[in-house]
Amino acid sequence: MRFDVITLFPELFEPFARVGVTRRAFESRAVDVRLWPLRDHADDTYRRVDDRPFGGGPGMVMMVEPLVKAMAAIRADQAAAGHERTPVILFSPAGRPLTQARVEALAHSPGAVLVCGRYEGIDQRFIDGHIDEEISLGDYVLSGGELPALTLMDAVARLQPGVLHDAASHQQDSFSDGLLDCPHYSRPEVLALPDELAMPGVECAVPPVLMSGHHAHIARWRREQQLAITRARRPELIDQARAAGRLSKQDEQFLKTLL
Ligand code: 4GO
């Protein structure tokens, strides 16, 4: 799959190509990231990509013409490579919230064009003419769409086959079954800290069920932890899981014991 990223700051993407899961995804070509620096499509005399808002007000607006030219370059490149025309996504607080379901759909798709806004936002005529979907990471404002673009590509990259060290590990993630993840423990089995590092009130031993070797009990404990944490922190996800038929009779029995 390919991501074509329109940005004023292509250098922000470089560190992610150098480390971790994103590096493996980009190097394996499972995820092909192409950066399109918006200034390359600015009017040659001043290389301007922003201008003052009609109607007045603070800040600057991203100009429509450089964006349209960048899109034309991407479409020409896709056609020349025999690739499909991918949908165009804009990151904006006014978008629909990003979900793991959307990430999974994108991970099985030919990719997307990601438009990273800066300043106060982009000229509405570009949105009307080229944007297929607006996505938000949450109800807060950022100075640019680059971090949302990187977030989306990271979430998609780690779902590509062969990119995670353990192929099954994302089946355990928060949201992979619509519930939040259970707690995780590793060595030592009993934590012994010197007084100056003590964590008052924290249980030093790993939950005994995890040391029992009883796989069915462990699976049940993890499921119950997921249900309890999700009920406490994100009760609406319990309702959604129920509506989607993802809660068993045993799950419902356990949820009753929480009330
Ligand atoms: C996206 C973009 C927040 C989000 C953004 C978000 N802020 N919540 N800022 O996903 C226009 C210029 C929008 C900066 C951009």
PDB file of C-alpha atoms and ligand atoms in Angstrom:
ATOM      1  CA  MET A   1       0.000   0.000   0.000  1.00  0.00           C
ATOM      2  CA  ARG A   2       1.081   3.608  -0.411  1.00  0.00           C
ATOM      3  CA  PHE A   3       0.591   6.803   1.545  1.00  0.00           C
ATOM      4  CA  ASP A   4       1.125  10.092  -0.271  1.00  0.00           C
ATOM      5  CA  VAL A   5       1.617  12.865   2.265  1.00  0.00           C
ATOM      6  CA  ILE A   6       1.201  16.537   1.405  1.00  0.00           C
ATOM      7  CA  THR A   7       3.087  18.570   4.018  1.00  0.00           C
ATOM      8  CA  LEU A   8       5.021  21.780   4.601  1.00  0.00           C
ATOM      9  CA  PHE A   9       7.383  19.857   6.919  1.00  0.00           C
ATOM     10  CA  PRO A  10       8.548  16.592   5.287  1.00  0.00           C
ATOM     11  CA  GLU A  11      11.488  16.418   7.714  1.00  0.00           C
ATOM     12  CA  LEU A  12       9.053  15.611  10.551  1.00  0.00           C
ATOM     13  CA  PHE A  13       8.475  12.189   8.951  1.00  0.00           C
ATOM     14  CA  GLU A  14      12.127  11.130   8.738  1.00  0.00           C
ATOM     15  CA  PRO A  15      12.646   9.984  12.363  1.00  0.00           C
ATOM     16  CA  PHE A  16       9.749   7.526  12.037  1.00  0.00           C
ATOM     17  CA  ALA A  17      11.373   5.931   9.002  1.00  0.00           C
ATOM     18  CA  ARG A  18      14.467   5.282  11.149  1.00  0.00           C
ATOM     19  CA  VAL A  19      13.074   3.450  14.191  1.00  0.00           C
ATOM     20  CA  GLY A  20      10.847   0.600  15.319  1.00  0.00           C
ATOM     21  CA  VAL A  21       7.701  -0.719  13.754  1.00  0.00           C
ATOM     22  CA  THR A  22       7.321   2.150  11.299  1.00  0.00           C
ATOM     23  CA  ARG A  23      10.889   1.605  10.046  1.00  0.00           C
ATOM     24  CA  ARG A  24      10.237  -2.084   9.398  1.00  0.00           C
ATOM     25  CA  ALA A  25       6.967  -1.312   7.623  1.00  0.00           C
ATOM     26  CA  PHE A  26       8.519   1.399   5.454  1.00  0.00           C
ATOM     27  CA  GLU A  27      11.658  -0.645   4.678  1.00  0.00           C
ATOM     28  CA  SER A  28       9.712  -3.788   3.804  1.00  0.00           C
ATOM     29  CA  ARG A  29       7.728  -1.690   1.333  1.00  0.00           C
ATOM     30  CA  ALA A  30       4.573  -3.077   2.962  1.00  0.00           C
ATOM     31  CA  VAL A  31       3.896   0.632   3.480  1.00  0.00           C
ATOM     32  CA  ASP A  32       5.336   2.911   0.820  1.00  0.00           C
ATOM     33  CA  VAL A  33       5.416   6.518   2.109  1.00  0.00           C
ATOM     34  CA  ARG A  34       5.852   9.277  -0.461  1.00  0.00           C
ATOM     35  CA  LEU A  35       6.290  12.813   0.782  1.00  0.00           C
ATOM     36  CA  TRP A  36       5.066  15.746  -1.293  1.00  0.00           C
ATOM     37  CA  PRO A  37       6.533  19.003   0.054  1.00  0.00           C
ATOM     38  CA  LEU A  38       3.851  21.595  -0.546  1.00  0.00           C
ATOM     39  CA  ARG A  39       6.358  24.376  -1.194  1.00  0.00           C
ATOM     40  CA  ASP A  40       7.458  22.527  -4.364  1.00  0.00           C
ATOM     41  CA  HIS A  41       4.065  23.487  -5.786  1.00  0.00           C
ATOM     42  CA  ALA A  42       4.078  27.116  -4.708  1.00  0.00           C
ATOM     43  CA  ASP A  43       4.192  30.010  -7.152  1.00  0.00           C
ATOM     44  CA  ASP A  44       7.918  30.346  -8.009  1.00  0.00           C
ATOM     45  CA  THR A  45       8.280  34.069  -7.268  1.00  0.00           C
ATOM     46  CA  TYR A  46       7.682  33.950  -3.498  1.00  0.00           C
ATOM     47  CA  ARG A  47       7.105  30.198  -2.796  1.00  0.00           C
ATOM     48  CA  ARG A  48       4.112  31.273  -0.756  1.00  0.00           C
ATOM     49  CA  VAL A  49       1.641  28.673   0.395  1.00  0.00           C
ATOM     50  CA  ASP A  50      -0.348  30.769   2.904  1.00  0.00           C
ATOM     51  CA  ASP A  51      -2.380  33.948   2.645  1.00  0.00           C
ATOM     52  CA  ARG A  52      -4.629  36.156   4.775  1.00  0.00           C
ATOM     53  CA  PRO A  53      -8.239  35.075   5.352  1.00  0.00           C
ATOM     54  CA  PHE A  54     -10.980  36.858   3.410  1.00  0.00           C
ATOM     55  CA  GLY A  55     -13.402  38.419   5.880  1.00  0.00           C
ATOM     56  CA  GLY A  56     -10.557  39.168   8.233  1.00  0.00           C
ATOM     57  CA  GLY A  57      -9.540  37.485  11.422  1.00  0.00           C
ATOM     58  CA  PRO A  58      -6.365  36.109  12.929  1.00  0.00           C
ATOM     59  CA  GLY A  59      -3.843  33.805  11.341  1.00  0.00           C
ATOM     60  CA  MET A  60      -3.278  32.586   7.815  1.00  0.00           C
ATOM     61  CA  VAL A  61      -4.994  30.134   5.466  1.00  0.00           C
ATOM     62  CA  MET A  62      -3.296  27.502   3.278  1.00  0.00           C
ATOM     63  CA  MET A  63      -3.744  28.570  -0.343  1.00  0.00           C
ATOM     64  CA  VAL A  64      -5.836  26.391  -2.632  1.00  0.00           C
ATOM     65  CA  GLU A  65      -3.644  26.428  -5.765  1.00  0.00           C
ATOM     66  CA  PRO A  66      -0.459  24.800  -4.384  1.00  0.00           C
ATOM     67  CA  LEU A  67      -2.648  22.058  -2.878  1.00  0.00           C
ATOM     68  CA  VAL A  68      -4.442  21.451  -6.188  1.00  0.00           C
ATOM     69  CA  LYS A  69      -1.091  21.260  -7.989  1.00  0.00           C
ATOM     70  CA  ALA A  70       0.307  18.812  -5.418  1.00  0.00           C
ATOM     71  CA  MET A  71      -2.796  16.628  -5.878  1.00  0.00           C
ATOM     72  CA  ALA A  72      -2.326  16.682  -9.655  1.00  0.00           C
ATOM     73  CA  ALA A  73       1.303  15.562  -9.222  1.00  0.00           C
ATOM     74  CA  ILE A  74       0.193  12.698  -6.960  1.00  0.00           C
ATOM     75  CA  ARG A  75      -2.526  11.561  -9.383  1.00  0.00           C
ATOM     76  CA  ALA A  76      -0.030  11.651 -12.285  1.00  0.00           C
ATOM     77  CA  ASP A  77       2.459   9.618 -10.223  1.00  0.00           C
ATOM     78  CA  GLN A  78      -0.196   7.052  -9.276  1.00  0.00           C
ATOM     79  CA  ALA A  79      -1.279   6.697 -12.919  1.00  0.00           C
ATOM     80  CA  ALA A  80       2.322   6.342 -14.171  1.00  0.00           C
ATOM     81  CA  ALA A  81       2.989   3.604 -11.578  1.00  0.00           C
ATOM     82  CA  GLY A  82      -0.210   1.757 -12.479  1.00  0.00           C
ATOM     83  CA  HIS A  83      -1.522   2.365  -8.962  1.00  0.00           C
ATOM     84  CA  GLU A  84      -5.139   3.041  -8.021  1.00  0.00           C
ATOM     85  CA  ARG A  85      -6.411   6.513  -7.176  1.00  0.00           C
ATOM     86  CA  THR A  86      -6.466   6.437  -3.375  1.00  0.00           C
ATOM     87  CA  PRO A  87      -8.920   8.431  -1.213  1.00  0.00           C
ATOM     88  CA  VAL A  88      -7.840  11.829   0.111  1.00  0.00           C
ATOM     89  CA  ILE A  89      -7.907  12.308   3.900  1.00  0.00           C
ATOM     90  CA  LEU A  90      -7.631  15.633   5.743  1.00  0.00           C
ATOM     91  CA  PHE A  91      -6.800  15.759   9.450  1.00  0.00           C
ATOM     92  CA  SER A  92      -8.987  18.246  11.246  1.00  0.00           C
ATOM     93  CA  PRO A  93     -10.643  18.655  14.650  1.00  0.00           C
ATOM     94  CA  ALA A  94     -13.873  18.823  12.616  1.00  0.00           C
ATOM     95  CA  GLY A  95     -13.361  15.295  11.266  1.00  0.00           C
ATOM     96  CA  ARG A  96     -14.860  12.030  12.410  1.00  0.00           C
ATOM     97  CA  PRO A  97     -12.942  10.386  15.257  1.00  0.00           C
ATOM     98  CA  LEU A  98     -10.334   7.838  14.126  1.00  0.00           C
ATOM     99  CA  THR A  99     -11.189   4.289  15.210  1.00  0.00           C
ATOM    100  CA  GLN A 100      -9.367   0.951  15.106  1.00  0.00           C
ATOM    101  CA  ALA A 101     -12.063  -0.218  12.649  1.00  0.00           C
ATOM    102  CA  ARG A 102     -11.083   2.578  10.225  1.00  0.00           C
ATOM    103  CA  VAL A 103      -7.383   1.756  10.751  1.00  0.00           C
ATOM    104  CA  GLU A 104      -8.041  -1.919   9.927  1.00  0.00           C
ATOM    105  CA  ALA A 105      -9.987  -1.022   6.782  1.00  0.00           C
ATOM    106  CA  LEU A 106      -7.139   1.242   5.627  1.00  0.00           C
ATOM    107  CA  ALA A 107      -4.584  -1.488   6.398  1.00  0.00           C
ATOM    108  CA  HIS A 108      -6.347  -3.728   3.859  1.00  0.00           C
ATOM    109  CA  SER A 109      -6.670  -0.969   1.243  1.00  0.00           C
ATOM    110  CA  PRO A 110      -4.335   0.444  -1.445  1.00  0.00           C
ATOM    111  CA  GLY A 111      -3.628   3.429   0.862  1.00  0.00           C
ATOM    112  CA  ALA A 112      -4.545   7.096   0.985  1.00  0.00           C
ATOM    113  CA  VAL A 113      -3.421  10.630   0.288  1.00  0.00           C
ATOM    114  CA  LEU A 114      -2.895  12.397   3.628  1.00  0.00           C
ATOM    115  CA  VAL A 115      -3.221  16.195   3.630  1.00  0.00           C
ATOM    116  CA  CYS A 116      -1.501  17.906   6.572  1.00  0.00           C
ATOM    117  CA  GLY A 117      -2.906  21.359   7.279  1.00  0.00           C
ATOM    118  CA  ARG A 118      -1.007  24.179   8.975  1.00  0.00           C
ATOM    119  CA  TYR A 119      -1.886  27.725  10.095  1.00  0.00           C
ATOM    120  CA  GLU A 120      -5.605  28.317  10.787  1.00  0.00           C
ATOM    121  CA  GLY A 121      -6.631  25.706   8.205  1.00  0.00           C
ATOM    122  CA  ILE A 122      -6.945  25.237   4.467  1.00  0.00           C
ATOM    123  CA  ASP A 123      -9.027  27.035   1.842  1.00  0.00           C
ATOM    124  CA  GLN A 124     -12.497  25.426   1.831  1.00  0.00           C
ATOM    125  CA  ARG A 125     -12.462  25.135  -1.979  1.00  0.00           C
ATOM    126  CA  PHE A 126      -9.685  22.517  -1.793  1.00  0.00           C
ATOM    127  CA  ILE A 127     -11.712  20.577   0.781  1.00  0.00           C
ATOM    128  CA  ASP A 128     -14.820  20.754  -1.441  1.00  0.00           C
ATOM    129  CA  GLY A 129     -12.899  19.693  -4.556  1.00  0.00           C
ATOM    130  CA  HIS A 130     -10.520  17.015  -3.301  1.00  0.00           C
ATOM    131  CA  ILE A 131     -11.098  15.794   0.264  1.00  0.00           C
ATOM    132  CA  ASP A 132     -12.979  12.493   0.568  1.00  0.00           C
ATOM    133  CA  GLU A 133     -12.828  12.149   4.334  1.00  0.00           C
ATOM    134  CA  GLU A 134     -11.952  14.321   7.337  1.00  0.00           C
ATOM    135  CA  ILE A 135     -10.471  12.509  10.334  1.00  0.00           C
ATOM    136  CA  SER A 136      -9.856  13.784  13.871  1.00  0.00           C
ATOM    137  CA  LEU A 137      -7.617  12.230  16.494  1.00  0.00           C
ATOM    138  CA  GLY A 138      -9.674  13.747  19.297  1.00  0.00           C
ATOM    139  CA  ASP A 139     -11.203  16.900  20.692  1.00  0.00           C
ATOM    140  CA  TYR A 140      -8.105  19.070  20.850  1.00  0.00           C
ATOM    141  CA  VAL A 141      -6.262  21.397  18.486  1.00  0.00           C
ATOM    142  CA  LEU A 142      -2.770  20.796  17.085  1.00  0.00           C
ATOM    143  CA  SER A 143      -0.538  23.165  15.142  1.00  0.00           C
ATOM    144  CA  GLY A 144      -0.502  20.865  12.112  1.00  0.00           C
ATOM    145  CA  GLY A 145      -1.792  17.646  10.582  1.00  0.00           C
ATOM    146  CA  GLU A 146       1.624  15.943  10.539  1.00  0.00           C
ATOM    147  CA  LEU A 147       1.275  14.226  13.926  1.00  0.00           C
ATOM    148  CA  PRO A 148      -2.179  12.869  12.998  1.00  0.00           C
ATOM    149  CA  ALA A 149      -0.737  11.611   9.668  1.00  0.00           C
ATOM    150  CA  LEU A 150       2.111   9.875  11.493  1.00  0.00           C
ATOM    151  CA  THR A 151      -0.345   8.470  14.020  1.00  0.00           C
ATOM    152  CA  LEU A 152      -2.537   7.002  11.290  1.00  0.00           C
ATOM    153  CA  MET A 153       0.437   5.509   9.401  1.00  0.00           C
ATOM    154  CA  ASP A 154       1.853   4.013  12.622  1.00  0.00           C
ATOM    155  CA  ALA A 155      -1.501   2.402  13.455  1.00  0.00           C
ATOM    156  CA  VAL A 156      -1.723   0.977   9.901  1.00  0.00           C
ATOM    157  CA  ALA A 157       1.957  -0.062   9.721  1.00  0.00           C
ATOM    158  CA  ARG A 158       1.785  -2.285  12.817  1.00  0.00           C
ATOM    159  CA  LEU A 159      -1.072  -4.270  11.251  1.00  0.00           C
ATOM    160  CA  GLN A 160       0.967  -5.206   8.159  1.00  0.00           C
ATOM    161  CA  PRO A 161       1.980  -8.895   8.043  1.00  0.00           C
ATOM    162  CA  GLY A 162       5.574  -9.428   9.197  1.00  0.00           C
ATOM    163  CA  VAL A 163       5.962  -5.997  10.777  1.00  0.00           C
ATOM    164  CA  LEU A 164       5.284  -6.852  14.436  1.00  0.00           C
ATOM    165  CA  HIS A 165       7.736  -9.281  16.055  1.00  0.00           C
ATOM    166  CA  ASP A 166       4.848 -11.455  17.214  1.00  0.00           C
ATOM    167  CA  ALA A 167       2.166 -11.914  14.581  1.00  0.00           C
ATOM    168  CA  ALA A 168      -0.539 -12.505  17.212  1.00  0.00           C
ATOM    169  CA  SER A 169       0.302  -9.528  19.389  1.00  0.00           C
ATOM    170  CA  HIS A 170      -2.182  -7.103  17.859  1.00  0.00           C
ATOM    171  CA  GLN A 171      -5.043  -9.531  18.419  1.00  0.00           C
ATOM    172  CA  GLN A 172      -4.601  -8.750  22.127  1.00  0.00           C
ATOM    173  CA  ASP A 173      -4.545  -4.956  21.792  1.00  0.00           C
ATOM    174  CA  SER A 174      -7.061  -2.582  23.238  1.00  0.00           C
ATOM    175  CA  PHE A 175      -9.923  -2.216  20.706  1.00  0.00           C
ATOM    176  CA  SER A 176      -8.987  -5.280  18.652  1.00  0.00           C
ATOM    177  CA  ASP A 177     -12.179  -6.862  20.008  1.00  0.00           C
ATOM    178  CA  GLY A 178     -13.826  -3.576  20.986  1.00  0.00           C
ATOM    179  CA  LEU A 179     -12.661  -3.714  24.626  1.00  0.00           C
ATOM    180  CA  LEU A 180      -9.693  -2.148  26.397  1.00  0.00           C
ATOM    181  CA  ASP A 181      -6.604  -4.300  26.956  1.00  0.00           C
ATOM    182  CA  CYS A 182      -5.899  -6.288  30.134  1.00  0.00           C
ATOM    183  CA  PRO A 183      -2.856  -5.579  32.365  1.00  0.00           C
ATOM    184  CA  HIS A 184       0.486  -7.180  31.481  1.00  0.00           C
ATOM    185  CA  TYR A 185       3.236  -8.502  33.790  1.00  0.00           C
ATOM    186  CA  SER A 186       6.763  -9.788  33.278  1.00  0.00           C
ATOM    187  CA  ARG A 187       9.715 -10.760  35.498  1.00  0.00           C
ATOM    188  CA  PRO A 188      10.350 -10.666  38.400  1.00  0.00           C
ATOM    189  CA  GLU A 189       7.488 -12.705  39.848  1.00  0.00           C
ATOM    190  CA  VAL A 190       7.843 -10.840  43.156  1.00  0.00           C
ATOM    191  CA  LEU A 191       9.225  -7.316  43.031  1.00  0.00           C
ATOM    192  CA  ALA A 192      11.691  -6.424  45.802  1.00  0.00           C
ATOM    193  CA  LEU A 193      12.704  -2.767  45.714  1.00  0.00           C
ATOM    194  CA  PRO A 194      15.061  -0.907  48.042  1.00  0.00           C
ATOM    195  CA  ASP A 195      13.245   1.444  50.457  1.00  0.00           C
ATOM    196  CA  GLU A 196      14.089   4.556  48.478  1.00  0.00           C
ATOM    197  CA  LEU A 197      12.343   3.122  45.372  1.00  0.00           C
ATOM    198  CA  ALA A 198       9.362   1.601  47.224  1.00  0.00           C
ATOM    199  CA  MET A 199       5.883   2.037  45.698  1.00  0.00           C
ATOM    200  CA  PRO A 200       3.521   2.128  48.700  1.00  0.00           C
ATOM    201  CA  GLY A 201       0.215   0.334  48.153  1.00  0.00           C
ATOM    202  CA  VAL A 202       1.417  -1.541  45.056  1.00  0.00           C
ATOM    203  CA  GLU A 203       1.126  -5.361  45.148  1.00  0.00           C
ATOM    204  CA  CYS A 204       4.635  -6.776  44.726  1.00  0.00           C
ATOM    205  CA  ALA A 205       3.575 -10.174  43.380  1.00  0.00           C
ATOM    206  CA  VAL A 206       2.256 -10.918  39.895  1.00  0.00           C
ATOM    207  CA  PRO A 207      -1.427 -12.067  40.013  1.00  0.00           C
ATOM    208  CA  PRO A 208      -1.127 -15.787  40.937  1.00  0.00           C
ATOM    209  CA  VAL A 209      -3.429 -16.951  38.101  1.00  0.00           C
ATOM    210  CA  LEU A 210      -0.784 -15.825  35.569  1.00  0.00           C
ATOM    211  CA  MET A 211       1.728 -18.172  37.243  1.00  0.00           C
ATOM    212  CA  SER A 212      -0.727 -21.109  37.380  1.00  0.00           C
ATOM    213  CA  GLY A 213      -0.047 -22.494  33.928  1.00  0.00           C
ATOM    214  CA  HIS A 214      -3.795 -23.013  33.576  1.00  0.00           C
ATOM    215  CA  HIS A 215      -4.471 -21.513  30.146  1.00  0.00           C
ATOM    216  CA  ALA A 216      -8.259 -21.460  30.391  1.00  0.00           C
ATOM    217  CA  HIS A 217      -8.119 -19.718  33.793  1.00  0.00           C
ATOM    218  CA  ILE A 218      -5.605 -17.192  32.444  1.00  0.00           C
ATOM    219  CA  ALA A 219      -7.787 -16.453  29.409  1.00  0.00           C
ATOM    220  CA  ARG A 220     -10.839 -16.011  31.652  1.00  0.00           C
ATOM    221  CA  TRP A 221      -8.934 -13.715  34.049  1.00  0.00           C
ATOM    222  CA  ARG A 222      -7.703 -11.565  31.155  1.00  0.00           C
ATOM    223  CA  ARG A 223     -11.188 -11.338  29.680  1.00  0.00           C
ATOM    224  CA  GLU A 224     -12.630 -10.314  33.061  1.00  0.00           C
ATOM    225  CA  GLN A 225      -9.901  -7.678  33.496  1.00  0.00           C
ATOM    226  CA  GLN A 226     -10.784  -6.316  30.056  1.00  0.00           C
ATOM    227  CA  LEU A 227     -14.464  -6.196  30.935  1.00  0.00           C
ATOM    228  CA  ALA A 228     -13.879  -4.552  34.340  1.00  0.00           C
ATOM    229  CA  ILE A 229     -11.450  -1.920  33.005  1.00  0.00           C
ATOM    230  CA  THR A 230     -13.674  -1.144  30.029  1.00  0.00           C
ATOM    231  CA  ARG A 231     -16.780  -0.843  32.224  1.00  0.00           C
ATOM    232  CA  ALA A 232     -14.939   1.527  34.592  1.00  0.00           C
ATOM    233  CA  ARG A 233     -13.226   3.727  32.012  1.00  0.00           C
ATOM    234  CA  ARG A 234     -15.255   3.521  28.789  1.00  0.00           C
ATOM    235  CA  PRO A 235     -18.740   2.151  29.594  1.00  0.00           C
ATOM    236  CA  GLU A 236     -19.987   3.105  26.103  1.00  0.00           C
ATOM    237  CA  LEU A 237     -17.607   0.490  24.637  1.00  0.00           C
ATOM    238  CA  ILE A 238     -19.388  -2.200  26.673  1.00  0.00           C
ATOM    239  CA  ASP A 239     -22.705  -1.127  25.154  1.00  0.00           C
ATOM    240  CA  GLN A 240     -21.190  -1.172  21.651  1.00  0.00           C
ATOM    241  CA  ALA A 241     -19.677  -4.636  22.187  1.00  0.00           C
ATOM    242  CA  ARG A 242     -23.056  -5.895  23.409  1.00  0.00           C
ATOM    243  CA  ALA A 243     -24.884  -4.375  20.420  1.00  0.00           C
ATOM    244  CA  ALA A 244     -22.368  -6.032  18.068  1.00  0.00           C
ATOM    245  CA  GLY A 245     -22.930  -9.424  19.701  1.00  0.00           C
ATOM    246  CA  ARG A 246     -19.345  -9.584  20.980  1.00  0.00           C
ATOM    247  CA  LEU A 247     -20.258 -10.363  24.627  1.00  0.00           C
ATOM    248  CA  SER A 248     -20.804 -13.998  25.638  1.00  0.00           C
ATOM    249  CA  LYS A 249     -23.245 -15.214  28.284  1.00  0.00           C
ATOM    250  CA  GLN A 250     -20.245 -15.691  30.570  1.00  0.00           C
ATOM    251  CA  ASP A 251     -19.177 -12.070  29.914  1.00  0.00           C
ATOM    252  CA  GLU A 252     -22.675 -10.835  30.831  1.00  0.00           C
ATOM    253  CA  GLN A 253     -22.635 -12.936  34.028  1.00  0.00           C
ATOM    254  CA  PHE A 254     -19.322 -11.373  35.022  1.00  0.00           C
ATOM    255  CA  LEU A 255     -20.529  -7.827  34.250  1.00  0.00           C
ATOM    256  CA  LYS A 256     -23.474  -8.378  36.629  1.00  0.00           C
ATOM    257  CA  THR A 257     -21.010  -9.143  39.439  1.00  0.00           C
ATOM    258  CA  LEU A 258     -19.440  -5.681  38.892  1.00  0.00           C
ATOM    259  CA  LEU A 259     -22.653  -3.799  39.726  1.00  0.00           C
TER     260      LEU A 259
HETATM  261  C1  4GO B   1      -6.114  17.685  13.429  1.00  0.00           C
HETATM  262  C2  4GO B   1      -5.518  18.816  12.891  1.00  0.00           C
HETATM  263  C3  4GO B   1      -6.180  18.775  15.529  1.00  0.00           C
HETATM  264  C4  4GO B   1      -6.443  17.672  14.752  1.00  0.00           C
HETATM  265  C5  4GO B   1      -5.286  19.896  13.717  1.00  0.00           C
HETATM  266  C6  4GO B   1      -7.095  16.476  15.369  1.00  0.00           C
HETATM  267  N1  4GO B   1      -5.620  19.854  15.021  1.00  0.00           N
HETATM  268  N2  4GO B   1      -7.725  16.634  16.506  1.00  0.00           N
HETATM  269  N3  4GO B   1      -4.739  21.059  13.282  1.00  0.00           N
HETATM  270  O1  4GO B   1      -7.014  15.425  14.780  1.00  0.00           O
HETATM  271  C7  4GO B   1      -5.664  22.989  10.525  1.00  0.00           C
HETATM  272  C8  4GO B   1      -4.306  23.489  10.795  1.00  0.00           C
HETATM  273  C9  4GO B   1      -5.895  21.776  11.332  1.00  0.00           C
HETATM  274  C10 4GO B   1      -3.730  22.659  11.869  1.00  0.00           C
HETATM  275  C11 4GO B   1      -4.574  21.436  11.940  1.00  0.00           C
END
